[in-house]
XYZ file of C-alpha atoms in Angstrom:
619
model
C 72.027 21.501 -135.262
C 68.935 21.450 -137.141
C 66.727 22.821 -133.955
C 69.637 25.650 -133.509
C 68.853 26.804 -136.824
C 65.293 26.747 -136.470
C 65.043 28.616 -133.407
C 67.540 31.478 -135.251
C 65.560 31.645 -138.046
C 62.721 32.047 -135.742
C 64.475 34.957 -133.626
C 64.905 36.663 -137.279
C 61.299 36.656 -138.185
C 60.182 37.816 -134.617
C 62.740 41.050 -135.224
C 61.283 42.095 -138.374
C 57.971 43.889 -136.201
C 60.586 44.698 -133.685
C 62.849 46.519 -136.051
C 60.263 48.195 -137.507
C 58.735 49.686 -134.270
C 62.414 50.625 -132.782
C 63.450 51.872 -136.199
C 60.706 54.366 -135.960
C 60.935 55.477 -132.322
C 64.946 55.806 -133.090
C 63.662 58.341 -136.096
C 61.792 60.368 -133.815
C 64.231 60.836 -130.727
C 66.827 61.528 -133.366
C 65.044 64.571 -135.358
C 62.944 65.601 -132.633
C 64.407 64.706 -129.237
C 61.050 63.048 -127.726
C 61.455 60.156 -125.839
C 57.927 58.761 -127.073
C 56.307 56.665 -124.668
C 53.197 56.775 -126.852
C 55.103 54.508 -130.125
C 53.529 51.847 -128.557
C 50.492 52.774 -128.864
C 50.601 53.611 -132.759
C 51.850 49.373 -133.017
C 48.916 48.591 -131.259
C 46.561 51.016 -133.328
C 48.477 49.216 -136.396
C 47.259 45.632 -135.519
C 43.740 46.721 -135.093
C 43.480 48.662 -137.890
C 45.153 46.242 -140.191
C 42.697 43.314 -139.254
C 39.854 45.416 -139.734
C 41.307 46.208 -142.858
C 42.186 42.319 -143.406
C 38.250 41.649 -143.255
C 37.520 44.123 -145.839
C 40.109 43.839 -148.123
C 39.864 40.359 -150.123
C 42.563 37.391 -151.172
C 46.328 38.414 -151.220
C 45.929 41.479 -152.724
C 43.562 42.743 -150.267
C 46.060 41.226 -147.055
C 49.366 43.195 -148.131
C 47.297 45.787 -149.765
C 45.786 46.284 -145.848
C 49.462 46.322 -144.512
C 49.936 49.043 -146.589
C 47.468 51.141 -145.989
C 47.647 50.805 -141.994
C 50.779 52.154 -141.984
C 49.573 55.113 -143.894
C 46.878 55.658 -141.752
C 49.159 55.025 -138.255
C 51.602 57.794 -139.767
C 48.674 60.007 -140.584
C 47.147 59.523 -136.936
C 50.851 60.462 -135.378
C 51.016 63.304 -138.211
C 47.839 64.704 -136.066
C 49.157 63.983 -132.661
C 52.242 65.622 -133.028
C 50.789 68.915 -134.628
C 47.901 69.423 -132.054
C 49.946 67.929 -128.561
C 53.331 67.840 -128.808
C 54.464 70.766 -131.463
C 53.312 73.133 -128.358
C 55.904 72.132 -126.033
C 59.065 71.615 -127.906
C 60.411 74.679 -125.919
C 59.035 72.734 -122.637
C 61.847 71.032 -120.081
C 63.691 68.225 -121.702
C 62.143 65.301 -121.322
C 58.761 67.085 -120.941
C 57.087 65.235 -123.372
C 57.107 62.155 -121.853
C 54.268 63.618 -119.585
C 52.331 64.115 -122.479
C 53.143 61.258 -124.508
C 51.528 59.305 -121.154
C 48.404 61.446 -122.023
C 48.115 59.922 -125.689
C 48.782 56.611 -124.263
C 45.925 56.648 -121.707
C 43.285 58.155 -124.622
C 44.239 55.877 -127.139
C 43.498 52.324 -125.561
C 40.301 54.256 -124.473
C 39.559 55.360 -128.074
C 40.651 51.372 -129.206
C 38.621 49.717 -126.122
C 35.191 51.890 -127.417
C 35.841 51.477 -131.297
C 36.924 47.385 -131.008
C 35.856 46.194 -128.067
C 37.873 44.300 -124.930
C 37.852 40.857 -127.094
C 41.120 39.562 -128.621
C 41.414 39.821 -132.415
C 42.966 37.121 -133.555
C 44.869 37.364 -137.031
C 44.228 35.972 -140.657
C 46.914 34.010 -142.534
C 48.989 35.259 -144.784
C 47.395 34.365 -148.284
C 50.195 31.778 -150.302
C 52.109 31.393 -146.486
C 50.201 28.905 -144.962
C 51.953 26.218 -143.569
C 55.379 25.177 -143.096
C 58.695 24.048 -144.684
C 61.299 21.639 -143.808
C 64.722 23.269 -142.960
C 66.964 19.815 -142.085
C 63.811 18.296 -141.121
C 62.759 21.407 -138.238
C 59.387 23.327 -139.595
C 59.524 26.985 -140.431
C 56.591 28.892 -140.771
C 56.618 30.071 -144.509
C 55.515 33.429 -143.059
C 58.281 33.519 -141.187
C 61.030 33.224 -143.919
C 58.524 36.353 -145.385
C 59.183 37.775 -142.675
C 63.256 37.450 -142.617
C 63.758 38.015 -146.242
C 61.412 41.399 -146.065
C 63.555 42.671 -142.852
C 66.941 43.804 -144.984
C 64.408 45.041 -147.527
C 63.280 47.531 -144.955
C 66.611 48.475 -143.944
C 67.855 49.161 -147.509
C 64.716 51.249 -147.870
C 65.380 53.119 -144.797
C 69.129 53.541 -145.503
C 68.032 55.091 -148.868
C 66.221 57.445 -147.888
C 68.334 58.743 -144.897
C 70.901 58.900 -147.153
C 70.210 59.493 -150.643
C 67.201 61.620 -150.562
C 66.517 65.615 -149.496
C 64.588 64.511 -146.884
C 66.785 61.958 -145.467
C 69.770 65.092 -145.592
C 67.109 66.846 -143.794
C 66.504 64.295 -141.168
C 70.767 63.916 -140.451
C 71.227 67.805 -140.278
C 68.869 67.886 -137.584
C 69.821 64.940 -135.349
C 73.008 66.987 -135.599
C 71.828 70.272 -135.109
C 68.947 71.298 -135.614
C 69.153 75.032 -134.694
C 71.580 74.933 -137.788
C 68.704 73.427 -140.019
C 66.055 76.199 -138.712
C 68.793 79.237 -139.602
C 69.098 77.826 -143.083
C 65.628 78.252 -143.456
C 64.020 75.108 -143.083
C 60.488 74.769 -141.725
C 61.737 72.440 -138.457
C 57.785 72.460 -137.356
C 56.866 70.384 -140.899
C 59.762 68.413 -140.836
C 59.529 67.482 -137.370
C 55.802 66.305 -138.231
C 56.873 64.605 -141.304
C 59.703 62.379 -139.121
C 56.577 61.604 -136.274
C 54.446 60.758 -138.672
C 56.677 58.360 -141.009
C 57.877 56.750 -137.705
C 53.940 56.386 -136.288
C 53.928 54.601 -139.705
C 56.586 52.332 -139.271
C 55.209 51.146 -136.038
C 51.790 50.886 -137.426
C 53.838 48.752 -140.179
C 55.093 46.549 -137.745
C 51.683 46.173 -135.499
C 49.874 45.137 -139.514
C 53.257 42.799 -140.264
C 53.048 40.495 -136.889
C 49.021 39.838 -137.242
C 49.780 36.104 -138.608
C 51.880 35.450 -135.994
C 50.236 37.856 -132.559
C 46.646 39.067 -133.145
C 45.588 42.180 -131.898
C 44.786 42.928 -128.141
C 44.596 45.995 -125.978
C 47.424 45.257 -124.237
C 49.868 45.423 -126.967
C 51.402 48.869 -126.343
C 52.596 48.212 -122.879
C 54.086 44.285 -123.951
C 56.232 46.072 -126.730
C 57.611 49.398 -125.480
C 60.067 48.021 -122.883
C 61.351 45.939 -125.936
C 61.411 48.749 -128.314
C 63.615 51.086 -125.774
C 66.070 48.181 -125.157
C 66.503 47.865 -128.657
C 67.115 51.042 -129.409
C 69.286 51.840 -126.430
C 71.217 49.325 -127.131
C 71.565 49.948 -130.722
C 72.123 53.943 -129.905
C 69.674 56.071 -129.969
C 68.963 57.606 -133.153
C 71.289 54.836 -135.065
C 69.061 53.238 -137.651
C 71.680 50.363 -138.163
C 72.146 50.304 -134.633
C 68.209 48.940 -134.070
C 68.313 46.521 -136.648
C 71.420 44.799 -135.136
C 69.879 45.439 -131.863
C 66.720 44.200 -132.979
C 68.423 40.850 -134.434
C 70.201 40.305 -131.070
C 67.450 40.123 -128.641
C 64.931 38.480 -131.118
C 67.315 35.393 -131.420
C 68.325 35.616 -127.857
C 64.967 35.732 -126.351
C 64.216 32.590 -129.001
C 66.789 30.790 -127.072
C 65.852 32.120 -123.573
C 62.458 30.161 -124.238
C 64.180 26.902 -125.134
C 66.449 26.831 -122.800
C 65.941 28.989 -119.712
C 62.068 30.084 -119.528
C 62.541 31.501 -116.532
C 64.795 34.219 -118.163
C 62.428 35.649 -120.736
C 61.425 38.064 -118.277
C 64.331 39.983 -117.901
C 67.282 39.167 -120.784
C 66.922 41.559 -122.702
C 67.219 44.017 -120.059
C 70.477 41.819 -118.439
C 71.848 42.390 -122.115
C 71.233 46.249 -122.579
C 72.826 46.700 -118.708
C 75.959 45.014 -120.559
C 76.668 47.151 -123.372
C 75.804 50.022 -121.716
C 78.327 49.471 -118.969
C 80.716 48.512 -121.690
C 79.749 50.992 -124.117
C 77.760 53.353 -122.381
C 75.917 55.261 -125.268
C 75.093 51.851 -127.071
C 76.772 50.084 -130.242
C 76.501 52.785 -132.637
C 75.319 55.599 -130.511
C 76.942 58.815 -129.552
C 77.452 60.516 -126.451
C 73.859 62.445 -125.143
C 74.993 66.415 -124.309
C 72.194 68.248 -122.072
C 70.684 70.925 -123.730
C 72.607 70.373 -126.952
C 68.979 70.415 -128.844
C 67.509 73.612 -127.770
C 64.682 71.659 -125.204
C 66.046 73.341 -121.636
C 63.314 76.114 -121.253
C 63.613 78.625 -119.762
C 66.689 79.548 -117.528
C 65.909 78.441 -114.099
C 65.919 81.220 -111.342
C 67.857 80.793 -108.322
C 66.402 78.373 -105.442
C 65.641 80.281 -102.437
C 64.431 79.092 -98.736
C 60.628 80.264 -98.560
C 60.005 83.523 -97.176
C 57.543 84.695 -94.326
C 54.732 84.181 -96.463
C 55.486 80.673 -97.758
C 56.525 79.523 -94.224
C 53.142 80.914 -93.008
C 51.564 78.576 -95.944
C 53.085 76.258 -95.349
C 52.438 76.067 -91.163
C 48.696 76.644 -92.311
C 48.512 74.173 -94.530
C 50.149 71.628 -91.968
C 47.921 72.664 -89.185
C 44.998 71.726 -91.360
C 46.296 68.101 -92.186
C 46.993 67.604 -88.310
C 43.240 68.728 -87.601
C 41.611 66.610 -90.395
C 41.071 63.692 -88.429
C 38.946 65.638 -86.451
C 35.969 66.312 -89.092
C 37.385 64.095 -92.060
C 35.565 60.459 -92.680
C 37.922 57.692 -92.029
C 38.239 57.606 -96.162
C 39.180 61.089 -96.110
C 42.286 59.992 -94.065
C 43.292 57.165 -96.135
C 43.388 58.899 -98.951
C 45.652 61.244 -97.783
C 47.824 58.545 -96.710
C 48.402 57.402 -99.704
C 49.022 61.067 -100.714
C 51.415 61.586 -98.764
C 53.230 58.333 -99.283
C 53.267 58.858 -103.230
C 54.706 62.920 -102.486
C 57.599 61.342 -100.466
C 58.313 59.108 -103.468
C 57.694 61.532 -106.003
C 59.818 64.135 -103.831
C 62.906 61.345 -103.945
C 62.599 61.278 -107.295
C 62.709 64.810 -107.785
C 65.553 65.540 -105.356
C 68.179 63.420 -108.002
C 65.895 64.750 -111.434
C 64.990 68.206 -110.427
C 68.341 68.954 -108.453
C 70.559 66.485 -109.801
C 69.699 66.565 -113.205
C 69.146 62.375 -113.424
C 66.500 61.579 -114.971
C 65.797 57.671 -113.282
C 63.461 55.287 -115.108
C 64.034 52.800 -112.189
C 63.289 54.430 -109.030
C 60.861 52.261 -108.056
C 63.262 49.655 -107.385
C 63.789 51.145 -104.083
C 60.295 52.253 -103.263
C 59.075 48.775 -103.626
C 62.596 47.531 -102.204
C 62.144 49.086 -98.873
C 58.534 47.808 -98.760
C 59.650 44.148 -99.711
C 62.535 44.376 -96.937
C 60.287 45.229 -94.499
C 57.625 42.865 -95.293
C 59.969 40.312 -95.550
C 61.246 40.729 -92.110
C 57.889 40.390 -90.590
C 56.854 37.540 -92.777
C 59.440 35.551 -92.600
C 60.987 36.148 -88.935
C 58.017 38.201 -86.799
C 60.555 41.117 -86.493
C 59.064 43.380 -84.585
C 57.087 46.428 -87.163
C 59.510 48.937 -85.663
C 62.646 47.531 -86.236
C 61.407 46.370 -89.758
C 59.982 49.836 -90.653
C 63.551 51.088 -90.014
C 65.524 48.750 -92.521
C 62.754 49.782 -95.174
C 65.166 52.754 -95.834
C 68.122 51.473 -94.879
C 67.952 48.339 -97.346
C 66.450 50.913 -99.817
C 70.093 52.528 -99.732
C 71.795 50.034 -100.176
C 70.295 49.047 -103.119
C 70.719 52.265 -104.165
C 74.399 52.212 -103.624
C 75.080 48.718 -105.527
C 72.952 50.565 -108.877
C 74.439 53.911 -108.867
C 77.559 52.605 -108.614
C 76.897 51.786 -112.264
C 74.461 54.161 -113.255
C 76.315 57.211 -112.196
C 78.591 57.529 -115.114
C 76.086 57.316 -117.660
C 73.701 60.555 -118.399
C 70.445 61.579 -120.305
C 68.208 58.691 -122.198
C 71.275 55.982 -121.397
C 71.531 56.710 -117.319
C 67.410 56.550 -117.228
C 67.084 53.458 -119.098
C 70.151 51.644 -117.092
C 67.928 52.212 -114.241
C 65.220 50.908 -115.571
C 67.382 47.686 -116.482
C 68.198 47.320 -112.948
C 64.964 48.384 -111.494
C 63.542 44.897 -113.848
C 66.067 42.564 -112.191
C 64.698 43.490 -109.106
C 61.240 43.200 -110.259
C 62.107 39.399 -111.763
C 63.913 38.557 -108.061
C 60.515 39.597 -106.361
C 57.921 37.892 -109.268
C 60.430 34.341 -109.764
C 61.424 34.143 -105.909
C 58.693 32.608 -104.955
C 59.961 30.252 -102.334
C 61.036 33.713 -100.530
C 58.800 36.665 -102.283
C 55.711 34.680 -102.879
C 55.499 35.454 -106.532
C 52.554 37.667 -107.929
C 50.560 36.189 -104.644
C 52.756 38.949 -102.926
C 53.360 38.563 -99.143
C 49.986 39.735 -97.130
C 49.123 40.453 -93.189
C 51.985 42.746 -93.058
C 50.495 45.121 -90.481
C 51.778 47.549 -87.515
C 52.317 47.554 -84.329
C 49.386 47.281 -81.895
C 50.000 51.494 -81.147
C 49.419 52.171 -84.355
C 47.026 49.482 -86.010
C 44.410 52.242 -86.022
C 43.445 54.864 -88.904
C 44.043 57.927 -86.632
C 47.423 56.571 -84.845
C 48.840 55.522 -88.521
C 47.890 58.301 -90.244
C 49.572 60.969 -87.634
C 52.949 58.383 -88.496
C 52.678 58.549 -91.910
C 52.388 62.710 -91.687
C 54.948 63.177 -89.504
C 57.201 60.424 -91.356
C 56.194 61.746 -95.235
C 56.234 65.180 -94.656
C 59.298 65.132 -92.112
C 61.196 63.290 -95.136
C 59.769 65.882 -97.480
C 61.325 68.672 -95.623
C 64.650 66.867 -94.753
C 65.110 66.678 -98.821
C 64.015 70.274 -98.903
C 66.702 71.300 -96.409
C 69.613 68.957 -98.211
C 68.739 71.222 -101.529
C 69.429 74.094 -99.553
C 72.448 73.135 -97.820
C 76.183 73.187 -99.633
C 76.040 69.797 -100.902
C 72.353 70.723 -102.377
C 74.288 73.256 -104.039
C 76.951 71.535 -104.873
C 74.778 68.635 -106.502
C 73.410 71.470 -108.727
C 76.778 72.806 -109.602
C 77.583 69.344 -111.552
C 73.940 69.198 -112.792
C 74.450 72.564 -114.912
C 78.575 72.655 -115.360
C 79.848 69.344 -114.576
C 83.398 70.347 -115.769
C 83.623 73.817 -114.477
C 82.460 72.266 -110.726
C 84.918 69.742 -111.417
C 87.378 72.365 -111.747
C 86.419 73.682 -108.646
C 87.689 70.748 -106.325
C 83.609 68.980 -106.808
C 83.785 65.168 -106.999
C 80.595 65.560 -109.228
C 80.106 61.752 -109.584
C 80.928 61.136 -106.004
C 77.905 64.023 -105.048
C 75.990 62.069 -107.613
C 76.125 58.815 -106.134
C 75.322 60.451 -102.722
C 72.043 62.046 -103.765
C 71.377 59.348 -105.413
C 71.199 57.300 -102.265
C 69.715 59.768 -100.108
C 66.725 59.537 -103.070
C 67.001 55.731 -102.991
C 66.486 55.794 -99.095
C 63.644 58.775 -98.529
C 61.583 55.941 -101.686
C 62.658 53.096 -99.436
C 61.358 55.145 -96.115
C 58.031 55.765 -98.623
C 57.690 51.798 -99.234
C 57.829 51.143 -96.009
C 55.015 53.512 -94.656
C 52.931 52.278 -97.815
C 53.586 48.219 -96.831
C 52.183 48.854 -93.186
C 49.249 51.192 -94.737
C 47.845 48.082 -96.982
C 49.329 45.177 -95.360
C 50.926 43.702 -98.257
C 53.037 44.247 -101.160
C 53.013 42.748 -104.848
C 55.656 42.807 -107.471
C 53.422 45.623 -109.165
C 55.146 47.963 -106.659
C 58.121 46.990 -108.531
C 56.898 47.466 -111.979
C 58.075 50.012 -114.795
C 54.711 51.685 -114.468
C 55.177 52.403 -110.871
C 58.130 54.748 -111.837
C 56.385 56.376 -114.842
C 53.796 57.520 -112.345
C 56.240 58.995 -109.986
C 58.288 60.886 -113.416
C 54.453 61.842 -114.612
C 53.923 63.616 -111.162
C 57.330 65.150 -111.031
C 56.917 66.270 -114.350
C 53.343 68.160 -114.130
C 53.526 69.310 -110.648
C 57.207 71.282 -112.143
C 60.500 69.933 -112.616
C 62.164 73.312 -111.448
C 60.269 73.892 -108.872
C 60.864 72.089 -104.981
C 57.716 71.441 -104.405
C 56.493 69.948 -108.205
C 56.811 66.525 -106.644
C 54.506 67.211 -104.056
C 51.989 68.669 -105.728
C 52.307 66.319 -108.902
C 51.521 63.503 -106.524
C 48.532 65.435 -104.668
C 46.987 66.373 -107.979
C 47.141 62.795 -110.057
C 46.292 61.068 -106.580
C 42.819 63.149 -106.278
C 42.100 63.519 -109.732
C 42.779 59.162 -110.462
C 40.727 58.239 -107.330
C 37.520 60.387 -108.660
C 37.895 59.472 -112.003
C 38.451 55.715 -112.206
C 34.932 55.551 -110.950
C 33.955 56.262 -114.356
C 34.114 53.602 -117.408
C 36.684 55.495 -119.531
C 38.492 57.405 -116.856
C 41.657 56.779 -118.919
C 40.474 58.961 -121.691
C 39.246 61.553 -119.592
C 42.581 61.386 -117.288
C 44.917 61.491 -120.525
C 42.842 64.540 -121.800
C 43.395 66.328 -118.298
C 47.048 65.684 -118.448
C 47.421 66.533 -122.137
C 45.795 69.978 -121.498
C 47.777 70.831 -118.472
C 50.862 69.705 -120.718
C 50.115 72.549 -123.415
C 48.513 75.217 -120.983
C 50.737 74.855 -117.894
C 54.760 74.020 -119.843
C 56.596 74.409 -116.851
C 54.245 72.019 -114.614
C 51.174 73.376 -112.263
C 53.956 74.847 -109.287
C 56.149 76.503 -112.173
C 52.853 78.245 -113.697
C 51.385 79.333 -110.710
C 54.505 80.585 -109.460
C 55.174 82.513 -112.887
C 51.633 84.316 -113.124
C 51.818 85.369 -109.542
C 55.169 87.135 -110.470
C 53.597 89.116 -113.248
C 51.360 89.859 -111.585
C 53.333 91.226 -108.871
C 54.959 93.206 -111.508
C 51.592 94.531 -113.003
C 50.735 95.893 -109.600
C 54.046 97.161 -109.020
C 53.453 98.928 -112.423
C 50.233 100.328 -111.663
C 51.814 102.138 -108.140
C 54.344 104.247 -109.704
């Protein structure tokens, strides 16, 4: 009994950073509506300030006194990103900031790997906490039971001032409504910078608080933010109360998961949030998500149209140039393009269900790294011939798309994408902990085609006609009734409804079709490199694919596309530089605030005005 309590008490003190973190993220999406990739980042910028701090600062007075003033600091840093990036696209596309958010990602561990350094920082004790005591006989870090009784302390604090104080009245208005708050004359724009910046604080709080027990280390930010969204998901997202239960639940879960059943660490806490949400699918204390409910949707969206004779005439052009490139391109020059074209079709799957659909999928590249690992699988395991194992790429694809939909589908908003993402880790665990079948993180290699086309010119006329054949097939599905009809429950789910649409039913459809054209991707990119790794399966493989949908234009058909031809070009020249990440997150981050609607949706707005100026000018 005495080992059971021990490993509770130790699941409390590990939530106390946890809470912290989620508490503040849940502050922001609730005032402000940004689903902040970037919190991370402020918890790691919290640990290395706070050290630094720690050095400085002397005895006890100098260690809590450094705690302190990190989190000011943090909250002053996210004060400054939220005024200069992200005030300047609230009116953006819902979701719209997670593109930029990315950005500040990518130039902060560029801005902490030039100020600290690659090394580890490893941190002090607590001054008056070393040591241990004897609970039945188990040790307990003292700075643990610090850590547990200054938790609820938090959480009182918090609860105060949401709800005793103006600014707290301020805060609960606008997670209601905040168009209301702005007609009574409130100045949103300060108050949505005060809310960033006290919740960059909080996480800046919690990267200071876990020092004695973590360190600092540049990889912080990625190792929390799954965590942080779970908790918060699961709690409901913008429920204060509902982190810190949250928070409490996988900290002394995942305590147990390493006693007990190592092997599950990597993906409990996702197996618990794909739980509640399937039994309560806006989380414990959350309520439902309603698009457009918080004034985010841009502007309207103009009908979808097939191209006319001057975009088909583009478009042949710019496909008769791609089949002549082998004929004066380098052999790099096609490979490149290969893997173009292979991240388009993905990115286009993914925009067929986001842009058309309206579901936004943190998970979608379960299936572009499914179809790759069915095919590969195939060959490796059985010699199956490359043809016939190319063509269950998609087809297995689908059917994994099938089982998760199934459960996905009735879910919408923040809770839909991050029940995909739930799923999308069990399939990542199955292909890392598998390793009797999957290989592990050694991956499965010499996974190459056919004689016919084990050649750069052979594969890369495949991969053209395949990617840009299943571009166009999802391009002719939009236009097409059920393309229509998918957008009909995407904008007025209950007046389609009404009109004999089995919205979910269309749903689930698309959402296979998507699930299959990423599956028919994964298998032209497993035959391209001749192996797959679990990193094909990773969260960050489907941020990349919702970056490029996002910049190239949600609204737009061919966003996708171009999202994935920009990034693509603009990653392979600049990762040949020793802080490409800060130069790549400042490119992004500018075409964020100077191009809202993505590059297509820009482009495609100046030409019309300008049309109209000339139009203008001849009368």
């Amino acid at each position: 009994m005495a080992f059971y309590i021990a490993l509770f008490l130790t699941g409390l003190a590990n939530a106390a950073a946890l809470f912290l973190v989620a508490s503040g993220l849940s502050l922001i999406f609730g005032v402000t509506r940004i689903v902040n990739f970037a919190h991370g980042s402020f918890y790691m910028l919290g640990a290395f300030i706070g050290v630094t701090l720690m050095q400085v600062l002397p005895g006890a007075v100098g260690f809590w006194g450094a705690i302190a003033l990190t989190g000011l600091a943090v909250g002053l840093i996210g004060a400054l990103v939220e005024i200069v990036v992200l005030r300047r696209i609230y009116r953006a596309p819902e979701l719209f900031q997670l593109v930029a958010t990315f950005g500040v990602i990518l130039v902060i561990q560029d801005l902490a790997l030039m100020i600290w350094g690659a090394e580890d920082r490893l941190g002090p004790r607590a001054p008056g906490l070393r040591g241990v005591w004897r609970i039945f006989g188990e040790p307990v870090p003292k700075y643990d039971i610090a850590l547990i009784a200054i938790t609820p302390v938090i959480l009182l604090a918090l609860w105060y001032l949401i709800t005793r104080t103006r600014l707290g009245i301020l805060v609960r208005a606008a997670t209601q409504d905040r168009e209301m708050v702005g007609a009574l004359g409130v100045n949103q724009a300060w108050l949505f910078t005060g809310v960033f910046g006290l919740g960059s604080a909080l996480a800046g709080w919690g990267g200071a608080l876990q020092l004695p027990k973590g360190g600092a280390d540049l990889l912080m930010d990625f190792n929390i933010i799954g965590a942080v969204f779970v908790v918060v998901v699961i709690g409901g997202m913008g429920s204060l109360p509902g982190a810190f239960i949250a928070a409490v639940l996988i900290s002394v879960l995942n305590a147990f998961g390493v006693a007990f059943l190592p092997q599950s660490t990597l993906v409990l806490m996702f197996v618990v949030m794909a739980a509640v949400l399937i039994v309560r699918p806006y989380g414990l204390l959350g309520r439902e998500e309603v698009a457009g409910e918080h004034g985010q949707v841009g502007a309207p969206e103009t009908p979808i149209r097939p191209y006319g004779p001057r975009g088909m005439a583009l478009t042949t052009l710019l496909l008769a140039l791609l089949a002549a490139l082998p004929g004066f391109a380098e052999p790099f020059v096609l490979t490149l393009v290969i893997d173009i074209v292979v991240f388009a079709l993905f990115a286009a799957s993914l925009h067929f269900i986001l842009g058309t659909g309206g579901m936004v999928s943190f998970g979608h590249a379960a299936f572009f790294g499914g179809g790759a690992y069915a095919a590969a699988l195939l060959v490796f395991h059985t010699e199956t011939p490359m043809e016939l194992a190319f063509l269950f790429a998609p087809l297995a694809a689908g059917l994994l798309a099938l089982a998760i939909g199934w459960f996905c589908i009735r879910l919408s908003g923040v809770y839909f994408a991050m029940l995909t993402l739930a799923f999308s880790q069990l399939v990542w665990s199955l292909a890392f902990q598998w390793r009797s079948v999957t290989r592990g993180d050694d991956g499965l290699i010499n996974i190459w085609p056919a004689d016919w086309l084990n050649g750069p010119l052979p594969y890369y006329y495949f991969t053209l006609i395949l990617g840009v054949g299943g571009i166009l097939t999802l391009r002719h599905i939009i236009h097409s009734p059920f393309g229509y009809a998918l957008r009909a429950g995407r904008d007025s789910p209950r007046q389609a409804e009404a009109m004999g649409i089995d919205v979910r039913r269309v749903q689930l459809v698309a959402f296979v079709l998507a699930g299959m054209m990423a599956g028919l991707a994964g298998g032209l990119f497993v035959f391209s490199k001749g192996s797959v790794f679990p990193t094909e399966l990773e969260i960050a493989k489907s941020f990349d694919a919702l970056i490029v949908v996002f910049l190239g234009g949600v609204k737009t058909l061919a966003g996708g596309v171009v999202g994935a031809s920009f990034l693509t070009s603009v990653e392979h020249w600049l990762t040949r530089l020793e802080y490409w990440r800060l130069l790549l997150g400042l490119v992004i981050i500018a075409l964020v605030i100077l191009m809202p609607e993505g590059i297509v949706g820009t482009l495609r707005r100046l030409a019309l005005r300008l049309r109209r100026s000339d139009e203008e000018v001849s009368r």
